[in-house]
Short mmCIF file of C-alpha atoms and ligand atoms in Angstrom, two decimals:
data_model
loop_
_atom_site.label_atom_id
_atom_site.label_comp_id
_atom_site.label_asym_id
_atom_site.label_seq_id
_atom_site.Cartn_x
_atom_site.Cartn_y
_atom_site.Cartn_z
CA MET A 1 -3.00 9.26 17.90
CA GLY A 2 -1.65 11.31 14.99
CA ALA A 3 1.01 11.44 12.54
CA VAL A 4 4.25 9.51 13.21
CA PRO A 5 7.36 10.65 11.41
CA LEU A 6 9.31 7.87 9.84
CA LEU A 7 11.78 9.52 7.55
CA ASP A 8 12.55 12.89 5.96
CA SER A 9 9.39 13.83 4.31
CA VAL A 10 7.45 10.54 5.28
CA TRP A 11 4.80 10.11 8.03
CA LEU A 12 2.64 7.17 8.99
CA VAL A 13 -0.75 8.65 9.24
CA GLY A 14 -2.94 5.64 9.77
CA SER A 15 -2.60 2.13 11.02
CA GLY A 16 -4.36 -0.90 12.38
CA SER A 17 -1.51 -1.71 14.71
CA HIS A 18 0.89 1.17 15.32
CA PRO A 19 -0.08 2.52 18.66
CA ASP A 20 0.79 6.12 17.98
CA ALA A 21 -0.98 6.14 14.41
CA LEU A 22 -4.01 3.83 15.19
CA THR A 23 -6.96 4.73 13.10
CA ASP A 24 -9.03 1.45 13.09
CA PRO A 25 -7.77 -2.05 13.91
CA HIS A 26 -8.77 -3.25 10.40
CA ASP A 27 -6.72 -0.48 8.54
CA CYS A 28 -3.42 -0.97 6.75
CA HIS A 29 -0.45 1.27 7.31
CA CYS A 30 -1.34 4.63 5.48
CA TYR A 31 1.57 6.89 4.54
CA LEU A 32 2.02 10.56 3.80
CA ILE A 33 4.61 11.93 1.59
CA TRP A 34 5.11 15.74 1.98
CA ASP A 35 8.02 17.84 1.10
CA GLY A 36 6.85 21.18 2.42
CA SER A 37 5.12 22.30 -0.74
CA GLY A 38 3.17 19.34 -1.97
CA GLY A 39 2.74 15.55 -1.34
CA VAL A 40 0.79 12.47 -1.66
CA LEU A 41 -1.02 9.79 0.34
CA VAL A 42 -0.23 6.11 -0.08
CA ASP A 43 -3.28 3.83 0.86
CA THR A 44 -6.42 4.90 2.54
CA GLY A 45 -7.27 2.29 5.04
CA THR A 46 -10.90 0.69 5.39
CA GLY A 47 -12.62 4.10 5.79
CA LEU A 48 -13.62 3.02 9.23
CA GLY A 49 -11.00 5.36 10.69
CA ALA A 50 -11.09 8.00 7.97
CA ARG A 51 -11.79 10.80 10.42
CA ALA A 52 -8.67 10.09 12.36
CA TRP A 53 -6.69 9.38 9.35
CA LEU A 54 -7.66 12.73 7.69
CA ALA A 55 -6.98 14.40 10.92
CA ALA A 56 -3.33 13.05 11.13
CA VAL A 57 -2.68 14.20 7.70
CA ALA A 58 -3.79 17.75 8.59
CA GLU A 59 -1.34 17.66 11.50
CA VAL A 60 1.40 17.69 8.95
CA CYS A 61 0.01 19.65 5.85
CA ASP A 62 -2.98 21.23 4.48
CA PRO A 63 -4.66 18.28 2.80
CA ALA A 64 -5.82 20.52 -0.11
CA ALA A 65 -2.13 20.92 -1.16
CA LEU A 66 -1.89 17.07 -1.81
CA SER A 67 -1.87 15.36 -5.34
CA GLY A 68 -4.26 12.77 -3.83
CA ALA A 69 -4.17 9.29 -2.52
CA ILE A 70 -2.53 6.37 -4.50
CA VAL A 71 -4.43 3.09 -3.52
CA THR A 72 -2.00 0.12 -3.88
CA HIS A 73 -4.70 -2.46 -4.41
CA TYR A 74 -8.34 -3.08 -4.08
CA HIS A 75 -8.45 -4.97 -0.86
CA ALA A 76 -10.72 -3.17 1.66
CA ASP A 77 -8.03 -2.40 4.29
CA HIS A 78 -6.11 -0.40 1.58
CA ALA A 79 -9.02 0.93 -0.60
CA GLY A 80 -11.95 1.24 1.66
CA GLY A 81 -11.18 4.92 2.40
CA ALA A 82 -11.16 5.93 -1.30
CA ALA A 83 -14.75 7.42 -1.01
CA ALA A 84 -13.69 9.34 2.12
CA THR A 85 -10.63 10.65 0.20
CA ARG A 86 -12.87 11.97 -2.51
CA ALA A 87 -15.46 13.32 0.08
CA ALA A 88 -12.46 15.43 1.37
CA GLY A 89 -11.80 16.88 -1.84
CA LEU A 90 -8.78 14.77 -2.88
CA PRO A 91 -8.32 12.72 -6.07
CA VAL A 92 -7.99 8.89 -5.79
CA LEU A 93 -5.31 7.32 -7.97
CA ALA A 94 -5.14 3.67 -8.63
CA SER A 95 -4.69 1.06 -11.25
CA ALA A 96 -7.39 0.13 -13.83
CA GLU A 97 -8.30 -3.10 -11.95
CA THR A 98 -8.67 -1.33 -8.78
CA ALA A 99 -10.84 1.38 -10.58
CA ALA A 100 -12.99 -1.17 -11.98
CA ALA A 101 -13.55 -2.90 -8.69
CA LEU A 102 -14.17 0.25 -6.72
CA ALA A 103 -16.53 1.65 -9.27
CA THR A 104 -19.13 -0.92 -8.19
CA ALA A 105 -17.71 -1.73 -4.73
CA ASP A 106 -17.26 -5.30 -6.16
CA GLU A 107 -17.18 -7.72 -3.11
CA SER A 108 -16.22 -10.65 -5.30
CA ARG A 109 -13.42 -9.27 -7.14
CA THR A 110 -11.88 -7.58 -4.03
CA SER A 111 -12.47 -10.72 -2.09
CA LEU A 112 -14.28 -8.66 0.67
CA ALA A 113 -17.23 -11.06 0.86
CA ALA A 114 -14.85 -13.99 1.47
CA ALA A 115 -12.74 -12.08 4.02
CA ARG A 116 -15.64 -10.70 5.81
CA ALA A 117 -17.28 -14.13 6.13
CA VAL A 118 -14.18 -15.48 8.00
CA GLY A 119 -14.12 -12.47 10.35
CA VAL A 120 -11.40 -10.36 8.76
CA TYR A 121 -13.81 -7.38 8.70
CA PRO A 122 -16.78 -6.55 10.91
CA SER A 123 -20.07 -8.30 9.57
CA ASP A 124 -21.55 -4.98 8.86
CA TYR A 125 -18.69 -3.52 7.04
CA ARG A 126 -19.31 -2.73 3.34
CA LEU A 127 -17.03 -1.25 0.79
CA ALA A 128 -18.00 2.24 -0.26
CA PRO A 129 -18.03 2.62 -4.06
CA SER A 130 -15.66 5.16 -5.33
CA THR A 131 -14.57 6.85 -8.68
CA VAL A 132 -10.87 6.59 -9.46
CA ASP A 133 -9.69 10.16 -10.71
CA ARG A 134 -6.45 9.03 -12.20
CA VAL A 135 -5.70 5.59 -13.52
CA LEU A 136 -2.07 4.48 -13.00
CA ALA A 137 0.09 1.98 -14.44
CA GLY A 138 3.76 0.91 -14.25
CA GLY A 139 6.21 3.65 -15.25
CA ASP A 140 3.78 6.63 -14.39
CA ILE A 141 5.07 9.44 -12.38
CA VAL A 142 2.99 11.20 -9.60
CA ARG A 143 3.98 14.65 -8.67
CA ALA A 144 4.43 15.20 -4.94
CA GLY A 145 5.50 18.72 -4.42
CA GLU A 146 9.23 18.77 -5.73
CA LEU A 147 9.32 15.05 -5.62
CA ASP A 148 8.56 12.45 -8.20
CA VAL A 149 6.95 9.33 -7.14
CA GLU A 150 7.28 6.32 -9.56
CA ILE A 151 4.58 3.70 -9.89
CA LEU A 152 5.49 0.14 -10.57
CA ASP A 153 3.15 -2.85 -11.49
CA ALA A 154 3.32 -5.43 -8.89
CA PRO A 155 0.70 -8.13 -9.39
CA GLY A 156 0.89 -11.35 -7.40
CA HIS A 157 -0.74 -10.56 -4.06
CA CYS A 158 -3.85 -9.66 -6.09
CA ASP A 159 -4.49 -8.25 -9.63
CA GLY A 160 -3.81 -4.71 -10.23
CA HIS A 161 -1.47 -4.39 -7.33
CA LEU A 162 0.78 -1.25 -7.66
CA VAL A 163 3.83 -0.32 -5.56
CA VAL A 164 5.31 3.16 -4.96
CA LEU A 165 9.00 4.15 -5.37
CA LEU A 166 10.33 7.40 -3.91
CA ARG A 167 13.92 8.54 -4.27
CA HIS A 168 14.60 11.17 -1.82
CA ALA A 169 17.59 12.52 0.36
CA GLY A 170 19.91 9.84 -1.01
CA ARG A 171 17.61 6.96 -0.37
CA THR A 172 15.25 4.88 -2.51
CA ILE A 173 11.90 4.09 -0.45
CA LEU A 174 9.57 1.35 -1.59
CA PHE A 175 5.87 1.69 -0.34
CA SER A 176 5.12 -2.00 -0.85
CA GLY A 177 1.30 -2.36 -0.05
CA ASP A 178 0.84 -6.08 0.53
CA CYS A 179 3.54 -7.25 -1.86
CA LEU A 180 6.55 -7.44 0.38
CA PHE A 181 7.27 -7.24 4.14
CA ALA A 182 10.04 -7.10 6.51
CA GLY A 183 12.00 -10.28 6.59
CA GLY A 184 11.39 -10.99 2.92
CA ARG A 185 7.84 -12.22 3.83
CA VAL A 186 4.98 -12.07 1.20
CA SER A 187 1.18 -12.20 1.56
CA LEU A 188 -0.44 -15.26 0.08
CA GLN A 189 -4.10 -15.96 0.44
CA ALA A 190 -6.39 -18.74 -1.01
CA ILE A 191 -8.22 -16.18 -3.12
CA HIS A 192 -9.16 -16.01 -6.79
CA ASP A 193 -6.36 -13.55 -7.91
CA CYS A 194 -3.45 -14.43 -5.73
CA ARG A 195 -0.96 -15.53 -8.40
CA LEU A 196 2.28 -17.14 -7.37
CA ASP A 197 3.77 -17.02 -10.86
CA ARG A 198 3.16 -13.24 -11.16
CA TYR A 199 4.29 -12.72 -7.54
CA ALA A 200 7.63 -14.33 -8.22
CA GLU A 201 8.02 -12.07 -11.46
CA THR A 202 7.13 -9.06 -9.32
CA VAL A 203 9.59 -9.73 -6.47
CA ASN A 204 12.37 -10.77 -8.83
CA ALA A 205 11.98 -7.44 -10.56
CA LEU A 206 12.01 -5.39 -7.33
CA ALA A 207 15.11 -7.14 -6.22
CA GLY A 208 16.83 -5.61 -9.26
CA ARG A 209 16.35 -2.20 -7.88
CA GLU A 210 18.33 -0.35 -5.41
CA VAL A 211 15.85 -0.16 -2.67
CA ASP A 212 17.08 1.11 0.73
CA VAL A 213 13.76 1.41 2.75
CA LEU A 214 10.88 -0.77 2.75
CA LEU A 215 7.57 0.68 4.03
CA PRO A 216 5.01 -2.27 3.97
CA GLY A 217 1.14 -2.04 4.37
CA HIS A 218 1.40 -4.04 7.54
CA GLY A 219 4.06 -4.78 10.25
CA GLU A 220 7.38 -3.33 10.87
CA PRO A 221 9.19 -0.99 8.43
CA VAL A 222 12.66 -1.79 7.16
CA LEU A 223 14.53 1.50 7.38
CA ARG A 224 17.84 0.43 6.01
CA ASP A 225 19.35 -2.32 3.73
CA ALA A 226 15.88 -3.27 2.53
CA LEU A 227 17.46 -5.05 -0.40
CA VAL A 228 18.53 -7.89 1.93
CA ASP A 229 14.98 -8.51 2.83
CA ILE A 230 13.62 -8.18 -0.76
CA GLY A 231 16.47 -10.42 -1.90
CA ARG A 232 15.61 -13.15 0.56
CA ALA A 233 12.08 -13.30 -0.94
CA ALA A 234 13.40 -13.23 -4.64
CA GLU A 235 15.88 -16.00 -3.76
CA SER A 236 13.18 -18.17 -2.45
CA PHE A 237 11.08 -17.59 -5.42
CA ARG A 238 14.03 -18.42 -7.63
CA ARG A 239 14.30 -21.88 -5.97
CA LEU A 240 10.33 -22.19 -6.91
CA VAL A 241 9.47 -22.10 -3.29
CA PRO A 242 7.07 -19.36 -1.94
CA PRO A 243 8.70 -17.24 0.71
CA PRO A 244 7.48 -17.14 4.27
CA ASN A 245 3.83 -15.84 4.44
CA VAL A 246 3.04 -12.87 6.56
CA LEU A 247 -0.27 -14.38 7.23
CA THR A 248 -0.47 -17.33 9.68
CA SER A 249 -3.17 -19.96 10.20
ZN1 ZN B 301 -4.19 -7.05 0.34
#
């Protein structure tokens, strides 16, 4: 268990499924961007594996040198570690919607109560409330050492979802949270704020960018020609058909 190098300056430091980066089975993939002088984390997991997650980060860098942790969206498998992030002395960066939900650990807004009721999370799991230190919106830039990380609005999977774009070493890398997955799949759930029309707009906009690498919140990464995968999802939406769902019944 530890930090798994993925690309130049990018590591997988937490996961619910990758055997070498496993932090807790309920965690999303958590990424570290680090250029040798500074960096930033993308997503925080549930918090259940926070100790292992922070230990994996410390294998690569001094966590105190990081700009903080960007939370892509307020679902507990991505945002639950926000409180642990702040307890470790690092700022949390997220959208206004995520900030509002985390402030009160709102189990309705985040759909945690519904997800826990059907066994997605342990019955005793609770979202720890957290302050968001910097509210992000599309177009914002987060400094990560010498690198600039661009924030894009990406609603559809849920309200306030952000994705993260890193241009580095001749490649454009998209940290897509739960917005897009390998094979052009998406994550559709029967929850209050999963919005197909917004999802289609988001994916179509992403298909217009020169993305080479897709690092999703779950499942396999796409390490080259990611625009093929993104374009597949966009083409499906353009035909008014939801793309294949990463979640299965
Ligand atoms: Zn989600």
